[in-house]
Tab-separated table of C-alpha atoms in Angstrom:
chain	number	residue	atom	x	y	z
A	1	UNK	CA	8.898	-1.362	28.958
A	2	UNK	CA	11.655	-3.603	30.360
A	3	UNK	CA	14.524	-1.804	32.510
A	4	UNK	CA	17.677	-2.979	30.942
A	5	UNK	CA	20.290	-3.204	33.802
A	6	UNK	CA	24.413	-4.328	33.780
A	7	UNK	CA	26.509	-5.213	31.010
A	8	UNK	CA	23.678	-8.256	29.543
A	9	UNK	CA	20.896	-5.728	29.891
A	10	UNK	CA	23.550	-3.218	27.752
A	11	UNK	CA	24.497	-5.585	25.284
A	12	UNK	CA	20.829	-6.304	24.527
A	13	UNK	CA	19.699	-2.624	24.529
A	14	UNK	CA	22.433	-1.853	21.838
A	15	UNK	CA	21.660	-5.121	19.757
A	16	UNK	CA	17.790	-3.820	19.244
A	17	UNK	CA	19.099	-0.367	18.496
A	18	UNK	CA	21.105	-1.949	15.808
A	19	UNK	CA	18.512	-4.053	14.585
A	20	UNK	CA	15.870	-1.162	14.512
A	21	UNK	CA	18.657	1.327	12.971
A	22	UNK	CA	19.232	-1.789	9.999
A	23	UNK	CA	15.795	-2.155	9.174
A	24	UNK	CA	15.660	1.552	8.719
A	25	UNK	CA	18.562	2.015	6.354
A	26	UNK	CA	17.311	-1.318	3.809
A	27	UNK	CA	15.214	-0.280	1.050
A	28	UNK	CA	11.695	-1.622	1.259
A	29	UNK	CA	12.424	-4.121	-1.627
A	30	UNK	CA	15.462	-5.253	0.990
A	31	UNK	CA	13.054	-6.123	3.399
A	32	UNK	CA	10.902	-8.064	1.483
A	33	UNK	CA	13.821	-9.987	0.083
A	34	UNK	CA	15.128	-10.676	4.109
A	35	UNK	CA	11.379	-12.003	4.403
A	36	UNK	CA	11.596	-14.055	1.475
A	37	UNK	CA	15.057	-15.893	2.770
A	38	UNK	CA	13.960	-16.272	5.862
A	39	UNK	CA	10.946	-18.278	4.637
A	40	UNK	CA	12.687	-20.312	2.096
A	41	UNK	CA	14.639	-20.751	5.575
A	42	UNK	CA	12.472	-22.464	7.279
A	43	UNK	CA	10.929	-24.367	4.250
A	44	UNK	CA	7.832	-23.021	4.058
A	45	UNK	CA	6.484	-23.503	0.381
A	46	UNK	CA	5.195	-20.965	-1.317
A	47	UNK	CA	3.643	-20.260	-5.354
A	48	UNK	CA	4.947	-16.459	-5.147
A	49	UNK	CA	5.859	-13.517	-2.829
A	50	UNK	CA	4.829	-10.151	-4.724
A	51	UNK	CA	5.864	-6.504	-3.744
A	52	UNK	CA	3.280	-4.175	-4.698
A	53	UNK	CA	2.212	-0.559	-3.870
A	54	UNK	CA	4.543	2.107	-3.104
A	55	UNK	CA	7.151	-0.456	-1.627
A	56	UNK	CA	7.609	-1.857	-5.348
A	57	UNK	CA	8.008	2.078	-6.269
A	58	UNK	CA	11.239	3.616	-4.978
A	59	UNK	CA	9.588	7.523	-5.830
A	60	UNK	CA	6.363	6.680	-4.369
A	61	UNK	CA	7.714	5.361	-1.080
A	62	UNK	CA	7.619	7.183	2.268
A	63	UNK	CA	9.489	6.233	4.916
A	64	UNK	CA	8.187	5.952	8.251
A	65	UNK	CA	4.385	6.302	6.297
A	66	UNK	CA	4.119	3.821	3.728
A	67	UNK	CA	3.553	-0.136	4.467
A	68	UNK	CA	5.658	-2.599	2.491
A	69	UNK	CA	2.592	-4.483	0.761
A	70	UNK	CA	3.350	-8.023	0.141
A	71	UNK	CA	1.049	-10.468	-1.740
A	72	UNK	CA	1.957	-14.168	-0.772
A	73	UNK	CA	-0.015	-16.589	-3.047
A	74	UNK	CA	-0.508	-20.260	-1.865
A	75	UNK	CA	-1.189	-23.339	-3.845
A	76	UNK	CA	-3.597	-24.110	-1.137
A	77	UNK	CA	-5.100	-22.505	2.066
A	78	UNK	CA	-3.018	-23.451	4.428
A	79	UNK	CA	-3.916	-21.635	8.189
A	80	UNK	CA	-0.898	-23.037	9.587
A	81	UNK	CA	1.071	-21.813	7.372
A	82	UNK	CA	-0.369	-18.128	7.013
A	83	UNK	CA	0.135	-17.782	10.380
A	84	UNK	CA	4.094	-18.916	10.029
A	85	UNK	CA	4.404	-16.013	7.618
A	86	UNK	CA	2.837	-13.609	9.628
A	87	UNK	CA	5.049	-13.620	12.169
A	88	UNK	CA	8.372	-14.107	10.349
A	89	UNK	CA	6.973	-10.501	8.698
A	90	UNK	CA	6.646	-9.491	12.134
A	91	UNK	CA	10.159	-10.078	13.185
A	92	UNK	CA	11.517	-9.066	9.860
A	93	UNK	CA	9.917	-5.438	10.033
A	94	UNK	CA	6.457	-4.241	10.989
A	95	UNK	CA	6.253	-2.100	7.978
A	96	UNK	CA	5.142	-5.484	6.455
A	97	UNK	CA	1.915	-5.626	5.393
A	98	UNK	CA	0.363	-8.826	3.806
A	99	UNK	CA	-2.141	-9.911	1.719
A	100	UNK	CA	-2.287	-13.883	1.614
A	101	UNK	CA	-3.945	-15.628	-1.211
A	102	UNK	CA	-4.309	-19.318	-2.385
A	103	UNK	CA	-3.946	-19.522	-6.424
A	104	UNK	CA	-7.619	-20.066	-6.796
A	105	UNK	CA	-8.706	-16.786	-4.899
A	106	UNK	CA	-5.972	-14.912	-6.943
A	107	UNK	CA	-7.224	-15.853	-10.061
A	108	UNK	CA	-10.755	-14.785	-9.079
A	109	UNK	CA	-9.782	-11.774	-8.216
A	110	UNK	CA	-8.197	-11.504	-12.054
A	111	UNK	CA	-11.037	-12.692	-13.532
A	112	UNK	CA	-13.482	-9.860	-11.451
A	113	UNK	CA	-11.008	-7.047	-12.681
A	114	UNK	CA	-10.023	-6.019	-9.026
A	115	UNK	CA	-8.157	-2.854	-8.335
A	116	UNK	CA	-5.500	-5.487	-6.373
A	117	UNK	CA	-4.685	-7.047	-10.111
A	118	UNK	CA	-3.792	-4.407	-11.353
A	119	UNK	CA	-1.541	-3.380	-8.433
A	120	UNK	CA	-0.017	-7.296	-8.815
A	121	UNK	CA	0.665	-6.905	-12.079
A	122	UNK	CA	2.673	-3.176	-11.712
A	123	UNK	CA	4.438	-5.321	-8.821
A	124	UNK	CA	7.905	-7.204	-8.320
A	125	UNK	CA	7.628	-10.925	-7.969
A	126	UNK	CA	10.522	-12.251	-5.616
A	127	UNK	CA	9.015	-15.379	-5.545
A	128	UNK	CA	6.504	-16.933	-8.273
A	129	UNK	CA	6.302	-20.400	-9.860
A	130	UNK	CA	4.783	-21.311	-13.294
A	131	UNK	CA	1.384	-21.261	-12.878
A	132	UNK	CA	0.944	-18.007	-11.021
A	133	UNK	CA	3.122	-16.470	-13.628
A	134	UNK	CA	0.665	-17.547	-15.759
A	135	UNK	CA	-2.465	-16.136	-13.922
A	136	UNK	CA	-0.334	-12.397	-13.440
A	137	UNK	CA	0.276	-12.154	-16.533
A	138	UNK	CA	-3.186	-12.567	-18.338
A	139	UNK	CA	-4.705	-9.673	-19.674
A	140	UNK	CA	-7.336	-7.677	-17.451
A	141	UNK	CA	-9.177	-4.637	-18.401
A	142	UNK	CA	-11.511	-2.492	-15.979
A	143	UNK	CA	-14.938	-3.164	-15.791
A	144	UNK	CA	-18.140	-1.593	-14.438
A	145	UNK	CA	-17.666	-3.386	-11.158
A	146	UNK	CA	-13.723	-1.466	-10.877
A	147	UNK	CA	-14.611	1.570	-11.387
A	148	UNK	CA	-17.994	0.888	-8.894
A	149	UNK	CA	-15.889	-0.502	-6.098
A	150	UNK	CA	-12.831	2.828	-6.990
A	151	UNK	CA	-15.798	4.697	-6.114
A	152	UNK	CA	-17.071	3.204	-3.022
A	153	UNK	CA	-13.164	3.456	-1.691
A	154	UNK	CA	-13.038	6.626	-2.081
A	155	UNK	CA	-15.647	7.461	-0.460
A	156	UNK	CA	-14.766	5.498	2.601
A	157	UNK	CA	-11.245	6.887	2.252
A	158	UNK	CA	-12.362	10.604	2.823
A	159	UNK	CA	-14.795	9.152	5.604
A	160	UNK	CA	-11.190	8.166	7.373
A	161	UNK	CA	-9.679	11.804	6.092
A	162	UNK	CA	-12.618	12.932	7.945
A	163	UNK	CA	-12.506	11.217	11.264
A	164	UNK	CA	-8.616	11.404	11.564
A	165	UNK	CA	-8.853	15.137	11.670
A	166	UNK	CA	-11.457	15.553	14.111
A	167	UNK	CA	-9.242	13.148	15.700
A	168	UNK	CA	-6.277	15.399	15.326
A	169	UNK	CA	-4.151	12.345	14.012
A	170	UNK	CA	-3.258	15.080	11.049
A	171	UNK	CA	-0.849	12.047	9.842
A	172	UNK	CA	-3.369	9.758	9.064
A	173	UNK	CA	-5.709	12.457	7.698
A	174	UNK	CA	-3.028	13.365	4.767
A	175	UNK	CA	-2.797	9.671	3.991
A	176	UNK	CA	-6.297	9.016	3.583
A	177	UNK	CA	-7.244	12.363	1.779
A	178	UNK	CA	-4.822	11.239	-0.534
A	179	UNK	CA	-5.614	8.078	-1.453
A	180	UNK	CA	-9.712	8.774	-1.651
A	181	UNK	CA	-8.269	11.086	-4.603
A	182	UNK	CA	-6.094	8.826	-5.619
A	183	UNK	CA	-8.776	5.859	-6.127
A	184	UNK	CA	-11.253	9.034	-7.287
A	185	UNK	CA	-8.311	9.408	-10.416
A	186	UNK	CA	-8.159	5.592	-10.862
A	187	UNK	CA	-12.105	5.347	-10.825
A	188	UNK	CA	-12.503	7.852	-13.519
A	189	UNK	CA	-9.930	6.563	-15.937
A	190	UNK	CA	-10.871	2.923	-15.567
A	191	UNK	CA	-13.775	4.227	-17.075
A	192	UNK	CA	-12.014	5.102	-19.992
A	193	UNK	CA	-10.167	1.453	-19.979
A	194	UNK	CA	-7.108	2.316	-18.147
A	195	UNK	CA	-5.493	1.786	-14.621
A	196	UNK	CA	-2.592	4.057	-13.305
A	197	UNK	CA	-0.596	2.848	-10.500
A	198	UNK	CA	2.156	5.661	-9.896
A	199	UNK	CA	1.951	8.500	-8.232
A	200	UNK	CA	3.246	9.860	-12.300
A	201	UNK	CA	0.823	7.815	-13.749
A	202	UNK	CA	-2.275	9.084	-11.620
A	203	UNK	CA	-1.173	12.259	-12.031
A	204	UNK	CA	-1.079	12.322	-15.897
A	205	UNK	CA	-4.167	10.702	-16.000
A	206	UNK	CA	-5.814	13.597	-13.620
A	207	UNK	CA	-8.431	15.569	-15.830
A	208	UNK	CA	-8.160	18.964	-15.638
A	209	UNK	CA	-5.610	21.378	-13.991
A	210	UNK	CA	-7.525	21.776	-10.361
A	211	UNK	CA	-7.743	18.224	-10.137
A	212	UNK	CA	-3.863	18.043	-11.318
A	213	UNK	CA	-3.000	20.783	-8.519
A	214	UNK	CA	-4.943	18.856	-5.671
A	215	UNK	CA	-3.483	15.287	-6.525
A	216	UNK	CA	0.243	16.905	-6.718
A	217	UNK	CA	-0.339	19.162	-3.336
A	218	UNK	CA	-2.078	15.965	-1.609
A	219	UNK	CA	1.319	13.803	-2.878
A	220	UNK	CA	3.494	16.589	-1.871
A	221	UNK	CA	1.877	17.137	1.626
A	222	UNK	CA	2.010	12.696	2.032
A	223	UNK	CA	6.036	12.971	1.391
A	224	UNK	CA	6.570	15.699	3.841
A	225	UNK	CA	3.818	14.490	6.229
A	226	UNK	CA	5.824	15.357	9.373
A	227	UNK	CA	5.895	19.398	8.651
A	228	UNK	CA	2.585	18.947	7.205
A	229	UNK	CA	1.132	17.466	10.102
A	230	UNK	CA	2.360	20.073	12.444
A	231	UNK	CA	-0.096	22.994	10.638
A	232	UNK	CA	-3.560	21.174	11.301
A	233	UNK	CA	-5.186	24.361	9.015
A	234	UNK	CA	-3.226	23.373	6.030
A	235	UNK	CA	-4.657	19.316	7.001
A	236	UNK	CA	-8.019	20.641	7.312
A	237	UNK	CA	-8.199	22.438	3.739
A	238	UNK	CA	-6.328	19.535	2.166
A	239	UNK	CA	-9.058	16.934	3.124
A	240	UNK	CA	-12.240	19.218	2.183
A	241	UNK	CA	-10.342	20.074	-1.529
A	242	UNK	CA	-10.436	16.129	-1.389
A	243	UNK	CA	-13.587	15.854	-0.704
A	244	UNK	CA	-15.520	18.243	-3.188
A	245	UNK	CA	-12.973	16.556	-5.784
A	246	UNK	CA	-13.801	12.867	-4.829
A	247	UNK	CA	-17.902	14.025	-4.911
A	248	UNK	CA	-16.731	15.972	-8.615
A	249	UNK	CA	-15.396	12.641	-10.470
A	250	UNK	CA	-17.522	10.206	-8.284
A	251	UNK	CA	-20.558	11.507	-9.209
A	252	UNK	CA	-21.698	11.576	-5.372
A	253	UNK	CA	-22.508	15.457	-5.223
């Protein structure tokens, strides 16, 4: 860390507090729409710019947990360019997660039925020209292959749950307990044709009231991680009700 010393040093300690204390009080949408202006800034073309996750939820989002999930689609792979994006996101707010895509790997990724179109399609385009539009808003069903690869997440979700709390990072242990149910939930009703994205939707779609109770304690615990985190017993019996859950609907016990 850099000593800040006299009035410059000051001034400059005082401007990052500001800065840090702005980026906390803008909404995650806000953020992505700072990142978006400062791209169209500096002229850097892009086919669309796509909130997704909990960032394009207000209700789902946890502050100071949750990344702001951006999809940036490309007309073309462009390295140069990724790598101008990346750290614009950087400066904007580290929050900022990104998936980058050219328009031919985004339509493959429709056309396989991946768990990510889904989420693209429940998102909020800030940016997105005419034929992107076009691939978004196709219709995509689940298939086999979703509901195989919802399954093989959440299994390597609770292997995270796992090794975060032997870790003691009891943070990181909610978060991942939750989302191997989470993609558990998804898995099962994708097999019935269906994909739900909220926390509401996931929740509805839960069958059967223990596996209701665990996904709305495991949500509860994620938005009050910091008082959750401090009672490592609580962690502990979270992640092992997600785990003979996740081996329930995955089939894997």
């Amino acid at each position: 860390m850099v000593a800040l010393s006299g009035k410059r040093g000051l001034r400059q300690g005082v401007h990052a507090l500001s800065s840090r204390q702005a980026r906390l009080a803008m909404r995650p949408l806000d953020v992505v729409r700072e990142l978006a202006r400062r791209v169209s800034q500096d002229r850097i073309p892009l086919s669309a710019l796509i909130v997704i996750g909990s960032a394009a939820r207000e209700g789902d989002f946890v502050e100071g947990l949750s990344d702001i999930d951006v999809v940036v689609v490309q007309d073309e792979p462009d390295p140069e360019i990724e790598d101008r994006i990346r750290a614009i996101a950087s400066e904007v707010d580290p929050a900022i997660s990104l998936v980058i895509l050219d328009r031919a790997r985004l339509g493959s990724i429709f056309r396989a039925a991946d768990a990510l179109s889904f989420l693209i399609k429940a998102g909020t385009p800030l940016v997105i020209d005419g034929p992107t539009r076009r691939i978004v808003r196709q219709a995509v069903r689940p298939t086999g292959a979703t509901v195989w690869r919802l399954r093989a997440s959440a299994r390597a979700a609770l292997r995270l749950a796992f090794e975060a709390h032997y870790a003691r990072d009891y943070k990181r242990a909610i978060v991942h307990a939750y989302h191997a149910l989470r993609h558990a939930i998804r898995a099962q009703a994708a097999a019935k044709g269906a994909f739900p994205v909220s926390d509401a939707e996931v929740l509805e779609a839960a069958e059967g009231d223990r596996v209701k109770a665990a996904y709305g304690l495991l949500v509860s615990l994620r938005r009050n991680y910091k008082s959750a985190a401090k009672n490592p017993p609580l962690v502990r019996n979270a992640v092992v009700l997600s785990d003979r859950l996740v081996d329930l609907l995955t089939g894997a016990g």
